[in-house]
PDB file of C-alpha atoms in Angstrom:
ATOM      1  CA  UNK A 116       3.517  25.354  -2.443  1.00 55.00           C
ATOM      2  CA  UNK A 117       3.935  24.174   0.785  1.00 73.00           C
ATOM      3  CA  UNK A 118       6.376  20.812   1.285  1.00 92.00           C
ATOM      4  CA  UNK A 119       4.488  17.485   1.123  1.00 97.00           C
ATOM      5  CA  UNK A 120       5.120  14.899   3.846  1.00 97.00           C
ATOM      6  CA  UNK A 121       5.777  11.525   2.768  1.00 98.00           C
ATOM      7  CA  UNK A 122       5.257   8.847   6.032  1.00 97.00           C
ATOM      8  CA  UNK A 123       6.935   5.902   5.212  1.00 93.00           C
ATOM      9  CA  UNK A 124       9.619   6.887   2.462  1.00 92.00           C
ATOM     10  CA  UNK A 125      11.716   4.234   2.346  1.00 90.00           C
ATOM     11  CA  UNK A 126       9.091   2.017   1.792  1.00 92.00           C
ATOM     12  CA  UNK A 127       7.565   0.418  -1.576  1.00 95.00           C
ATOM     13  CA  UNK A 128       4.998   3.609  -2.032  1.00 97.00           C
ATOM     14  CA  UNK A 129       6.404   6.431  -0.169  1.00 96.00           C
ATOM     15  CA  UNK A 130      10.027   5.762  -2.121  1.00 95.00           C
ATOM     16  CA  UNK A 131       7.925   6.446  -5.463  1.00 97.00           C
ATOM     17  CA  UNK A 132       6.021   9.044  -4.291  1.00 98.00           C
ATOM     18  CA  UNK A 133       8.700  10.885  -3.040  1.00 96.00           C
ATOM     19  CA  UNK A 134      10.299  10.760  -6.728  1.00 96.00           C
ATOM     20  CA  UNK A 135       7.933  11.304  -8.643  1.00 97.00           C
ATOM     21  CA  UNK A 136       6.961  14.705  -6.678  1.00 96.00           C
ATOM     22  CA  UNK A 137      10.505  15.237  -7.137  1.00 94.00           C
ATOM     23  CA  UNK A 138      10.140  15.090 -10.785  1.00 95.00           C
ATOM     24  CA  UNK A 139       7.586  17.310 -10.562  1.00 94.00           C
ATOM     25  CA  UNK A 140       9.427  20.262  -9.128  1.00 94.00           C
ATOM     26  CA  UNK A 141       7.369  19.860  -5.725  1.00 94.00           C
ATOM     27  CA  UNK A 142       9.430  19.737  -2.305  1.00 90.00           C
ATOM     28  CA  UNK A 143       9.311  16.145  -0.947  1.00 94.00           C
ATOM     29  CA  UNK A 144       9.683  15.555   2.945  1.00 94.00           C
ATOM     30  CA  UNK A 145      10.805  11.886   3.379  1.00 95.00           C
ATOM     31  CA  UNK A 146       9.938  10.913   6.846  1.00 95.00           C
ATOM     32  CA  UNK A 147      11.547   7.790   8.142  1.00 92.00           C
ATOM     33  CA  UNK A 148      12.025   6.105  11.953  1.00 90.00           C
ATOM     34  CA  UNK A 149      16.124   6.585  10.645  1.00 88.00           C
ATOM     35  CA  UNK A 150      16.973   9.393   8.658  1.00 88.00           C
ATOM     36  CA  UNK A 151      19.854   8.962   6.359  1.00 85.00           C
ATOM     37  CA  UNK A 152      20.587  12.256   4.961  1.00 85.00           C
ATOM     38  CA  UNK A 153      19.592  15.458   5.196  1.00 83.00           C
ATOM     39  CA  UNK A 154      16.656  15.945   3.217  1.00 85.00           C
ATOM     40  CA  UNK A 155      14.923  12.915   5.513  1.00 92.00           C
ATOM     41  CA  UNK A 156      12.816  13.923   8.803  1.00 94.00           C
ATOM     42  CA  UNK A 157      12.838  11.687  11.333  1.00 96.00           C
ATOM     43  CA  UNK A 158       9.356  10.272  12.390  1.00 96.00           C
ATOM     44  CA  UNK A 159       8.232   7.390  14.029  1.00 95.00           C
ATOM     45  CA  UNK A 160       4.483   6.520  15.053  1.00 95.00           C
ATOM     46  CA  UNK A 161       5.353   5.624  18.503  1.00 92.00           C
ATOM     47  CA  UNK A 162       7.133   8.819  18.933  1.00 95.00           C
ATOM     48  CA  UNK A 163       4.433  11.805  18.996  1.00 95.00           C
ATOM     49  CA  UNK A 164       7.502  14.269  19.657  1.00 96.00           C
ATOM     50  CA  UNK A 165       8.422  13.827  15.979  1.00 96.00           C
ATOM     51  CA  UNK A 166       5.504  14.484  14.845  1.00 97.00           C
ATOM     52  CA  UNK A 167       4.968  18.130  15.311  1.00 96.00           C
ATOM     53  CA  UNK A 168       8.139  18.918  13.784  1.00 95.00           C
ATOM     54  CA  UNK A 169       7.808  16.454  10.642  1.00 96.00           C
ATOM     55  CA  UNK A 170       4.593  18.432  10.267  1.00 96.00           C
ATOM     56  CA  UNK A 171       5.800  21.919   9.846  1.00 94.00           C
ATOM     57  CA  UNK A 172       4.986  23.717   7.112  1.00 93.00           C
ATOM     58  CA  UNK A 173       3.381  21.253   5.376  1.00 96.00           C
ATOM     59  CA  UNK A 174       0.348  21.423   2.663  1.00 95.00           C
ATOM     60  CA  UNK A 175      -0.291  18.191   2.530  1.00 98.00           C
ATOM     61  CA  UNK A 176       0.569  14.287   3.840  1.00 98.00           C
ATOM     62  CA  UNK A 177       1.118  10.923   1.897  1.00 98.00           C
ATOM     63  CA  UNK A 178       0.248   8.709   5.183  1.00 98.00           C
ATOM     64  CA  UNK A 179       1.194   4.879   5.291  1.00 96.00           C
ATOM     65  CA  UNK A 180       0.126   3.673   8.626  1.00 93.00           C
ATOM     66  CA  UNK A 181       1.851   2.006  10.851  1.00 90.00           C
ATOM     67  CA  UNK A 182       2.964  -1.586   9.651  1.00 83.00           C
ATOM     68  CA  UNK A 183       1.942  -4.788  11.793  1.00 74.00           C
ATOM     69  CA  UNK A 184      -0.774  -2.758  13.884  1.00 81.00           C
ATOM     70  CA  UNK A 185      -3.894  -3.861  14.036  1.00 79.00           C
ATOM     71  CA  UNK A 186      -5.689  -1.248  15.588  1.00 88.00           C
ATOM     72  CA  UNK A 187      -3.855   1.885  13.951  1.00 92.00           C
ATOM     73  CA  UNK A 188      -6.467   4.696  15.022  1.00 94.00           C
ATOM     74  CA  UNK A 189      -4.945   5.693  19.024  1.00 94.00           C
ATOM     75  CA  UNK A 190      -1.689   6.173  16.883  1.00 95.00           C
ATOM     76  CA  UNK A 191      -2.861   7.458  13.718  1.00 96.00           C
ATOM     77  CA  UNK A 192      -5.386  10.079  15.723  1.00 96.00           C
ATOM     78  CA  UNK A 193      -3.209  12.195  17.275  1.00 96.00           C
ATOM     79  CA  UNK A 194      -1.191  13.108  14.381  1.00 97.00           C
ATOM     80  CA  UNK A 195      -4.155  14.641  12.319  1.00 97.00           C
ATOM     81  CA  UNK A 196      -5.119  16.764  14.893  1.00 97.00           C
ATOM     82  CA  UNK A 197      -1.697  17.963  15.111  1.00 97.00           C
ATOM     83  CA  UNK A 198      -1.710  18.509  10.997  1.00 97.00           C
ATOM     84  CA  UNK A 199      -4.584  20.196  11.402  1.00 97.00           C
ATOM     85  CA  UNK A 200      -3.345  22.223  14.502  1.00 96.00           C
ATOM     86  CA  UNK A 201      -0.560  22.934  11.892  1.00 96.00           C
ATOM     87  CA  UNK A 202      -2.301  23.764   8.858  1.00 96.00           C
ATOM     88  CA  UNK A 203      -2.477  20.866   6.672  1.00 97.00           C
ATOM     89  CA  UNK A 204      -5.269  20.835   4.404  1.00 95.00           C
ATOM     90  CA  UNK A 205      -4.869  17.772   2.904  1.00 98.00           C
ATOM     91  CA  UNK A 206      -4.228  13.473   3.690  1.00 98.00           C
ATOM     92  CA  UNK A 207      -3.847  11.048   0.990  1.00 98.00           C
ATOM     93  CA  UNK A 208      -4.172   7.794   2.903  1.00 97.00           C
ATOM     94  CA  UNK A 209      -2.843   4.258   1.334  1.00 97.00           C
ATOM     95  CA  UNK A 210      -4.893   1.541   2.471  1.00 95.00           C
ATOM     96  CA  UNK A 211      -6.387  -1.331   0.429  1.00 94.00           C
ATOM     97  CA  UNK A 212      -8.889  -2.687  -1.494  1.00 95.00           C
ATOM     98  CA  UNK A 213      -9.729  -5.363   0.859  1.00 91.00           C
ATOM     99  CA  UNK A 214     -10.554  -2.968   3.940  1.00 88.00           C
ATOM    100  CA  UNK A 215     -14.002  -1.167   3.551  1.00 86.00           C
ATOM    101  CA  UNK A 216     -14.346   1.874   5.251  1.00 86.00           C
ATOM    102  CA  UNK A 217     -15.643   1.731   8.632  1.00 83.00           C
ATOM    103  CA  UNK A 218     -14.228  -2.335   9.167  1.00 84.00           C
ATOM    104  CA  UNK A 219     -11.895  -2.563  12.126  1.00 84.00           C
ATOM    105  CA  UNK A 220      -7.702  -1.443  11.425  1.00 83.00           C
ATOM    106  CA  UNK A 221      -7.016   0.253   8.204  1.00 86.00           C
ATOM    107  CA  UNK A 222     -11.283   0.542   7.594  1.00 88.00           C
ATOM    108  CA  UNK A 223     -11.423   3.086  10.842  1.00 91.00           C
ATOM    109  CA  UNK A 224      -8.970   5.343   9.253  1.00 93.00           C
ATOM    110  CA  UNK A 225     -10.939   5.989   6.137  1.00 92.00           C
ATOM    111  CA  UNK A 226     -13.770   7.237   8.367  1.00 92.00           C
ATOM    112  CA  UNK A 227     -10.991   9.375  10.229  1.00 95.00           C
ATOM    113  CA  UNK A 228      -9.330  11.017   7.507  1.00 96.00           C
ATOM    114  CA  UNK A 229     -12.488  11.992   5.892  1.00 93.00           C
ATOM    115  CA  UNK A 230     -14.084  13.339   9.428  1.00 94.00           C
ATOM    116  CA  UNK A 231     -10.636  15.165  10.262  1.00 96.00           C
ATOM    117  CA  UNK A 232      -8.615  16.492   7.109  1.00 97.00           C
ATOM    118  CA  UNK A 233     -10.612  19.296   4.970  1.00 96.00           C
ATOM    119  CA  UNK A 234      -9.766  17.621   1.696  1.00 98.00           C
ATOM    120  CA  UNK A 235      -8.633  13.950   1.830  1.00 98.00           C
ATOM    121  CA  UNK A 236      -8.390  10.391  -0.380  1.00 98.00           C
ATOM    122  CA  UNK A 237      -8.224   6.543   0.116  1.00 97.00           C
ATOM    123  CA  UNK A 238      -6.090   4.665  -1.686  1.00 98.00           C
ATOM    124  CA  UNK A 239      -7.574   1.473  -1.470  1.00 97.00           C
ATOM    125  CA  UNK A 240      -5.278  -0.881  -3.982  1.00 98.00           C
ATOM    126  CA  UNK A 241      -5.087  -4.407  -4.534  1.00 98.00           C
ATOM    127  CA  UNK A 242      -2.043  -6.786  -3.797  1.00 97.00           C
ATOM    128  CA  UNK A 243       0.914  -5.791  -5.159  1.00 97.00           C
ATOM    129  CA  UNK A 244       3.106  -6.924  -7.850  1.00 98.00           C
ATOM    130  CA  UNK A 245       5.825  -6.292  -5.833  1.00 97.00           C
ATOM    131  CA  UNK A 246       4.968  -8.833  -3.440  1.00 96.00           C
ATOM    132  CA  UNK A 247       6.789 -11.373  -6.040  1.00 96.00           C
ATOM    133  CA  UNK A 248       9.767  -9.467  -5.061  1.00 94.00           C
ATOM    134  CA  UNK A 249      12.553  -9.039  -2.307  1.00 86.00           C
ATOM    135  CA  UNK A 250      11.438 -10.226   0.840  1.00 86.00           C
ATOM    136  CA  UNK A 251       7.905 -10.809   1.324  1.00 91.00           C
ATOM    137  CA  UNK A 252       6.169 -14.303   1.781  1.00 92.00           C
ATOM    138  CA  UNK A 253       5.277 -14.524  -1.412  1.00 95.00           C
ATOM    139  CA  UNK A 254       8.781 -13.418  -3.083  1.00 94.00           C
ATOM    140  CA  UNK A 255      10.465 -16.313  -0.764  1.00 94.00           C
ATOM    141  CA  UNK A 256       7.659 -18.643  -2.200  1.00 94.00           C
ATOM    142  CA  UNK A 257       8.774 -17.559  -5.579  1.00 94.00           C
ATOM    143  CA  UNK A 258      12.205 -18.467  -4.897  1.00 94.00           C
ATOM    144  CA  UNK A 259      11.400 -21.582  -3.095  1.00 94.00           C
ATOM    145  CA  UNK A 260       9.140 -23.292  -5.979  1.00 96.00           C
ATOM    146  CA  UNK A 261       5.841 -22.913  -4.050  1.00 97.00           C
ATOM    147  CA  UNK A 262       4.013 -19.905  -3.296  1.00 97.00           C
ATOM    148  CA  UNK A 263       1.306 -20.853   0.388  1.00 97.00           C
ATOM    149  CA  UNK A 264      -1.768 -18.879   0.592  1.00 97.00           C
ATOM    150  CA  UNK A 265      -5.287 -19.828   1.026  1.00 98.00           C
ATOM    151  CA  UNK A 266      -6.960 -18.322  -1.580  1.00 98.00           C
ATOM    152  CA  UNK A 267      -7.517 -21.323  -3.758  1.00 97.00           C
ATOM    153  CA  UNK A 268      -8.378 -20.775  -7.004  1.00 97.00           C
ATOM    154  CA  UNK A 269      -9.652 -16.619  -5.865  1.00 98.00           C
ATOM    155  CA  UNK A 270      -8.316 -14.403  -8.423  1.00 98.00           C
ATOM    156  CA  UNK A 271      -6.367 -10.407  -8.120  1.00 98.00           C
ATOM    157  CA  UNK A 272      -5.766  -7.989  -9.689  1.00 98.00           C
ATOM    158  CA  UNK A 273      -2.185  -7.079  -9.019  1.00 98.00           C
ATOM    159  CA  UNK A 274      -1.454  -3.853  -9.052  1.00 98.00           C
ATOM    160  CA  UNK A 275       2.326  -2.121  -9.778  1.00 98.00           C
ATOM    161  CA  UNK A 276       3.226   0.273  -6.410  1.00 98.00           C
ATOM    162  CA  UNK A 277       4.223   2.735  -9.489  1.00 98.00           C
ATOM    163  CA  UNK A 278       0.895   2.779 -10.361  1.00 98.00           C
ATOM    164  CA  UNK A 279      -0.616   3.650  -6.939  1.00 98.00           C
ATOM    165  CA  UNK A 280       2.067   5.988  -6.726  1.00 98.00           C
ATOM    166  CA  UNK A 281       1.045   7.790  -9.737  1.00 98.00           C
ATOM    167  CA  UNK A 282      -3.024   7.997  -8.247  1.00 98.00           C
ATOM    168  CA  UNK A 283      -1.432   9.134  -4.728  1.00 98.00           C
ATOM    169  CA  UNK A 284       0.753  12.233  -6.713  1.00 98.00           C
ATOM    170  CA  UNK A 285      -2.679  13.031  -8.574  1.00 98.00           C
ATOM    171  CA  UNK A 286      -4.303  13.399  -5.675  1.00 98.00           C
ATOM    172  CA  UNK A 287      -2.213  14.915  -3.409  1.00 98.00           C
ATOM    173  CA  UNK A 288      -1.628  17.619  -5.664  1.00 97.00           C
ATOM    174  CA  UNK A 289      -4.647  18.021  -7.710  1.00 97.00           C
ATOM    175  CA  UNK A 290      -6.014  21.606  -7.676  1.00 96.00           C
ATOM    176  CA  UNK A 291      -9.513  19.905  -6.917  1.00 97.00           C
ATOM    177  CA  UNK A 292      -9.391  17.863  -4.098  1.00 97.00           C
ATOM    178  CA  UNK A 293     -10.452  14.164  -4.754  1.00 98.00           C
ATOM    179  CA  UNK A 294     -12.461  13.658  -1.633  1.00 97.00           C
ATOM    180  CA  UNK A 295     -12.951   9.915  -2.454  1.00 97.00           C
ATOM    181  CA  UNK A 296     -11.978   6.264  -1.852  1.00 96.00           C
ATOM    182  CA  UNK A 297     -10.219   5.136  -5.124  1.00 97.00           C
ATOM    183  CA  UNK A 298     -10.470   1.729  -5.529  1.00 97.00           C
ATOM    184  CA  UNK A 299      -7.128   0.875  -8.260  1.00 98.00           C
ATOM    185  CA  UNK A 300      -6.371  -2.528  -9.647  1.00 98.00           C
ATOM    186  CA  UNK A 301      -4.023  -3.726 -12.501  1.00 98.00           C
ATOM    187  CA  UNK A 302      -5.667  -4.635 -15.542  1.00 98.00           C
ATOM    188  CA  UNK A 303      -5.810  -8.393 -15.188  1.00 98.00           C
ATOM    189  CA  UNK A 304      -7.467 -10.949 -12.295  1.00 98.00           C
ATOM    190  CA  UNK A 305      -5.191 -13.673 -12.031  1.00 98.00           C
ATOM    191  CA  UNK A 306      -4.816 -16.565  -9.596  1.00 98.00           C
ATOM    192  CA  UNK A 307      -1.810 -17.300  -7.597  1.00 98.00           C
ATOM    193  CA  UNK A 308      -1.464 -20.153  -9.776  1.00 98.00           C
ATOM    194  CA  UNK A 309      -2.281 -18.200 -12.622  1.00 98.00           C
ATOM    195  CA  UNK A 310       0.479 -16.074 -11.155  1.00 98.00           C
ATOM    196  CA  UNK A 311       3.445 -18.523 -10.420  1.00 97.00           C
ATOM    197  CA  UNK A 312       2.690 -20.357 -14.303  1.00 97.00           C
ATOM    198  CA  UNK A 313       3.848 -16.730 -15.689  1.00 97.00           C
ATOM    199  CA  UNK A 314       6.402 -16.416 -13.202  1.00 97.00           C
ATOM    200  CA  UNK A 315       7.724 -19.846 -14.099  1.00 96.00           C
ATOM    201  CA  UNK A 316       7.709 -19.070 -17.402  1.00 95.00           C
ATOM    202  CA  UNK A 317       9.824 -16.028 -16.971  1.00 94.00           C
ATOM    203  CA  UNK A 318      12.446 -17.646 -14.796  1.00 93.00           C
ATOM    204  CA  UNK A 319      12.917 -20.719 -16.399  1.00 94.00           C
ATOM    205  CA  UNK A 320      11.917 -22.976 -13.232  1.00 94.00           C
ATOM    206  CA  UNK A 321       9.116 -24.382 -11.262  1.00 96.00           C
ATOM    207  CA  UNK A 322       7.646 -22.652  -9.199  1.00 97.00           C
ATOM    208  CA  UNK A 323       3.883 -23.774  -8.045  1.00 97.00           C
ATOM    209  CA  UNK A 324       0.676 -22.725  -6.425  1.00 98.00           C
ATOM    210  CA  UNK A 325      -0.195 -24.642  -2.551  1.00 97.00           C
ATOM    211  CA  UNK A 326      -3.514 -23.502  -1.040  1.00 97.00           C
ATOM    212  CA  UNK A 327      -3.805 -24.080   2.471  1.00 97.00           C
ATOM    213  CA  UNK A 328      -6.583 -23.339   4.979  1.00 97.00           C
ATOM    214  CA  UNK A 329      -6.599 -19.644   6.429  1.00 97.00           C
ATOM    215  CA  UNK A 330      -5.888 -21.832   9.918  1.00 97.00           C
ATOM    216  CA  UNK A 331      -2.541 -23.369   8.385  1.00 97.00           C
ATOM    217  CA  UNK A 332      -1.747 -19.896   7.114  1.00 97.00           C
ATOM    218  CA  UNK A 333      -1.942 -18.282  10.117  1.00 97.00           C
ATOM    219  CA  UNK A 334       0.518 -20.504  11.690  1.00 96.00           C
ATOM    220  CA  UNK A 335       2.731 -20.686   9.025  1.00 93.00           C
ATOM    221  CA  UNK A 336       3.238 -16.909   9.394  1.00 94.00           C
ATOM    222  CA  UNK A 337       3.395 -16.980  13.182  1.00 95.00           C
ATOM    223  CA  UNK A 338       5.856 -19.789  12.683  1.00 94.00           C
ATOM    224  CA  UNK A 339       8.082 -17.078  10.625  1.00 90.00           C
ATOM    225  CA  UNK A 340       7.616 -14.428  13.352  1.00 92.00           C
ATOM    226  CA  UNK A 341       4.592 -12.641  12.302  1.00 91.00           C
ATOM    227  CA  UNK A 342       2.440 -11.646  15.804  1.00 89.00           C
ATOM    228  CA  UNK A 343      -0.387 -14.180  16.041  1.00 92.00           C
ATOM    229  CA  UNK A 344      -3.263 -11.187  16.114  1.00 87.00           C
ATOM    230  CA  UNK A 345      -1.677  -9.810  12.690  1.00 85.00           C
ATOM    231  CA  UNK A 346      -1.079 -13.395  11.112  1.00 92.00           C
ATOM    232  CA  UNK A 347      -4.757 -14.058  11.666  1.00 92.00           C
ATOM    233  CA  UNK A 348      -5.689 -11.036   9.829  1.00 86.00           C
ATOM    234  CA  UNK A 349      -3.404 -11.538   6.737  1.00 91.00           C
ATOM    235  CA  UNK A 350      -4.800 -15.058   6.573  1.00 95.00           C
ATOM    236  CA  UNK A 351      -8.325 -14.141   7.078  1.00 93.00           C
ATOM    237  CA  UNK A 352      -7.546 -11.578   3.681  1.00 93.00           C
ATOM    238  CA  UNK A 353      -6.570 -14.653   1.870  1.00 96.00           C
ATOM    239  CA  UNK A 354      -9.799 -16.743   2.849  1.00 96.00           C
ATOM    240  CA  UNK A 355     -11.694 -13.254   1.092  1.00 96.00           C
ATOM    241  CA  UNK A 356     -10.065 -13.841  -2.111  1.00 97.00           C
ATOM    242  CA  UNK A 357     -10.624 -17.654  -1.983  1.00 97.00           C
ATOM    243  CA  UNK A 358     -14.502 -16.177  -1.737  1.00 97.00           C
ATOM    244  CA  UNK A 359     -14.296 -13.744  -4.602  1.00 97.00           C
ATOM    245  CA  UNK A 360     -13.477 -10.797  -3.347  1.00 96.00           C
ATOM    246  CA  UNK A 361     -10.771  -9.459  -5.026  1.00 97.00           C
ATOM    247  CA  UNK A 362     -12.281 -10.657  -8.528  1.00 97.00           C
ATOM    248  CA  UNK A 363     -12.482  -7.371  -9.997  1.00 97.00           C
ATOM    249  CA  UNK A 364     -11.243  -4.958 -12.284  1.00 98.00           C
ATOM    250  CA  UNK A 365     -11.319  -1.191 -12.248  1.00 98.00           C
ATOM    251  CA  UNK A 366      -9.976   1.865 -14.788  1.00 97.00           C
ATOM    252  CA  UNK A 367      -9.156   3.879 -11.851  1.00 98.00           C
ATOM    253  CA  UNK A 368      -5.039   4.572 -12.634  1.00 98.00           C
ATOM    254  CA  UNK A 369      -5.914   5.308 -16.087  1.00 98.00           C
ATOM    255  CA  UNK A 370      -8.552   7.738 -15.539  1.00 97.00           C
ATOM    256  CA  UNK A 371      -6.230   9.694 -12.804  1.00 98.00           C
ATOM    257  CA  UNK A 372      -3.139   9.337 -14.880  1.00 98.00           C
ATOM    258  CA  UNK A 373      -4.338   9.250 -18.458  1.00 97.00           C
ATOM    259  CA  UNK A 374      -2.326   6.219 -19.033  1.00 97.00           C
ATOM    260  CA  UNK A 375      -2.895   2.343 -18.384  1.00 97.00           C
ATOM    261  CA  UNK A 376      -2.376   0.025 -15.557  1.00 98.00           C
ATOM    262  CA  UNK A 377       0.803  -1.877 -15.799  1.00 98.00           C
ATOM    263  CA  UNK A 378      -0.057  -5.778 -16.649  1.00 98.00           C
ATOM    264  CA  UNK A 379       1.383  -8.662 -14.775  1.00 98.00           C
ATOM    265  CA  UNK A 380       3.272  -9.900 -17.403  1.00 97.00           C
ATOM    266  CA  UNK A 381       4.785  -6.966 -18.260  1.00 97.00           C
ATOM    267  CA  UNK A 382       5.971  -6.307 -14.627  1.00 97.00           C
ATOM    268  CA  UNK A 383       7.022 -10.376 -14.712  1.00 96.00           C
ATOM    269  CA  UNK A 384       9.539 -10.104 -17.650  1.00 95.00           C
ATOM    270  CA  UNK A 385      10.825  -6.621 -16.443  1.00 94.00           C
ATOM    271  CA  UNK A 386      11.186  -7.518 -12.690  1.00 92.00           C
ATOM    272  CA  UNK A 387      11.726 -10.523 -11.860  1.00 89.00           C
ATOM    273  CA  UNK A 388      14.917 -12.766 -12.264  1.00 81.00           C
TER     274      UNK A 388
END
């Protein structure tokens, strides 16, 4: 077999894709903007000279698109016509639950990937656990006392990234291509208050829920940096949940897998301090 290409390695996915193909026997190609060692390939996005070369002789591609774009197709584009050019016969593509295919950013490059790669799936989780962790908004929340969104009482799923890792292994090497949009979810819908009460509970302080409008959201993420079109977007996700959206729970990772979804709690007591 071929090597697989893993686009954004370092990252919360790629990192656990990357190992558990590892595991498996099957030749990993980390691609990163900054290679580290020798087994990495340098790739960035904006950079369509390191593209042909991360692409050679390669079965298959675990693509994370580029992070903070809003429009990722006139990057994204490109590069599958060079894997194709290439060889590659198949794209696993993470995206998320809250972008249907077809919807403007991420929802474009469902309708890509299917139209381009000969065998193809969407990864289309919901938030991750991991967001409670390291450096995201919602991690400094946690370690501030109050987690800001505006999803009101709107419940998730949260998902573990080892989970989604474990559906994106499946079906990048699968001998039957999934040629489908997998929808995955943990096995619980929780609120963020829901949420920050277990998270309390685990660290031993307060740590509370604030709903804000999707307005006061967006400028509380510009205010940290985030680019005004991109901050409108994340907020506008939030408003979705506040609506229902995310209210839902699917079997997805155990039917790929054979085993079940990690639970909140269970990620709670194991990963965060």
């Amino acid at each position: 077999m071929a090597d697989i290409l893993v686009l954004g390695a370092t990252g919360t996915t790629g990192s656990r894709v990357a190992a558990f193909l590892g595991e498996r026997g099957i030749v990993a190609r980390p691609a990163t903007r900054k290679p580290d060692s020798a087994a990495q390939v340098r790739f960035d996005w904006a950079d369509r000279a390191t593209h042909a070369p991360a692409l050679h002789r390669v079965s298959a591609v675990y693509l994370v698109a580029p992070v903070g774009v809003t429009d990722p197709v006139p990057l994204v584009e490109p590069f599958l016509e060079e894997a194709v050019r290439q060889g590659v016969r198949r794209v696993v593509q993470l995206s998320s639950s809250a972008v249907p295919e077809g919807a403007p950013g991420l929802g474009a490059l469902h309708s890509l990937v299917h139209a381009t790669m000969p065998e193809w799936a969407v990864l289309r989780p919901s938030w991750f656990m991991q967001n409670f962790t390291r450096e995201h908004f919602v991690a400094q929340g946690v370690r501030g006392g109050e987690i800001v969104t505006a999803t009101g009482d709107g419940k998730v799923a949260f998902i573990d990234a080892t989970d989604i890792a474990a559906v994106a292994v499946h079906a990048l090497i699968d001998e039957i291509p999934h040629n489908t949009a997998h929808i995955l979810t943990g096995p619980e819908a929780l609120s963020y208050a829901d949420a920050a009460a277990i998270v309390a509970q685990r660290t031993g302080t307060p740590v509370r829920h604030r709903s804000v409008t999707a307005d006061e959201l967006a400028r509380h993420f510009t205010g940290h940096g985030v680019p005004a079109d991109f901050a409108a977007l994340l907020a506008a996700l939030d408003d979705d949940i506040r609506a229902g959206a995310e209210d839902r729970v699917t079997d997805t990772v155990e039917r790929i897998t054979g085993r079940p979804a990690r639970g909140f709690r269970d990620f709670a007591e194991s990963e965060i301090r």
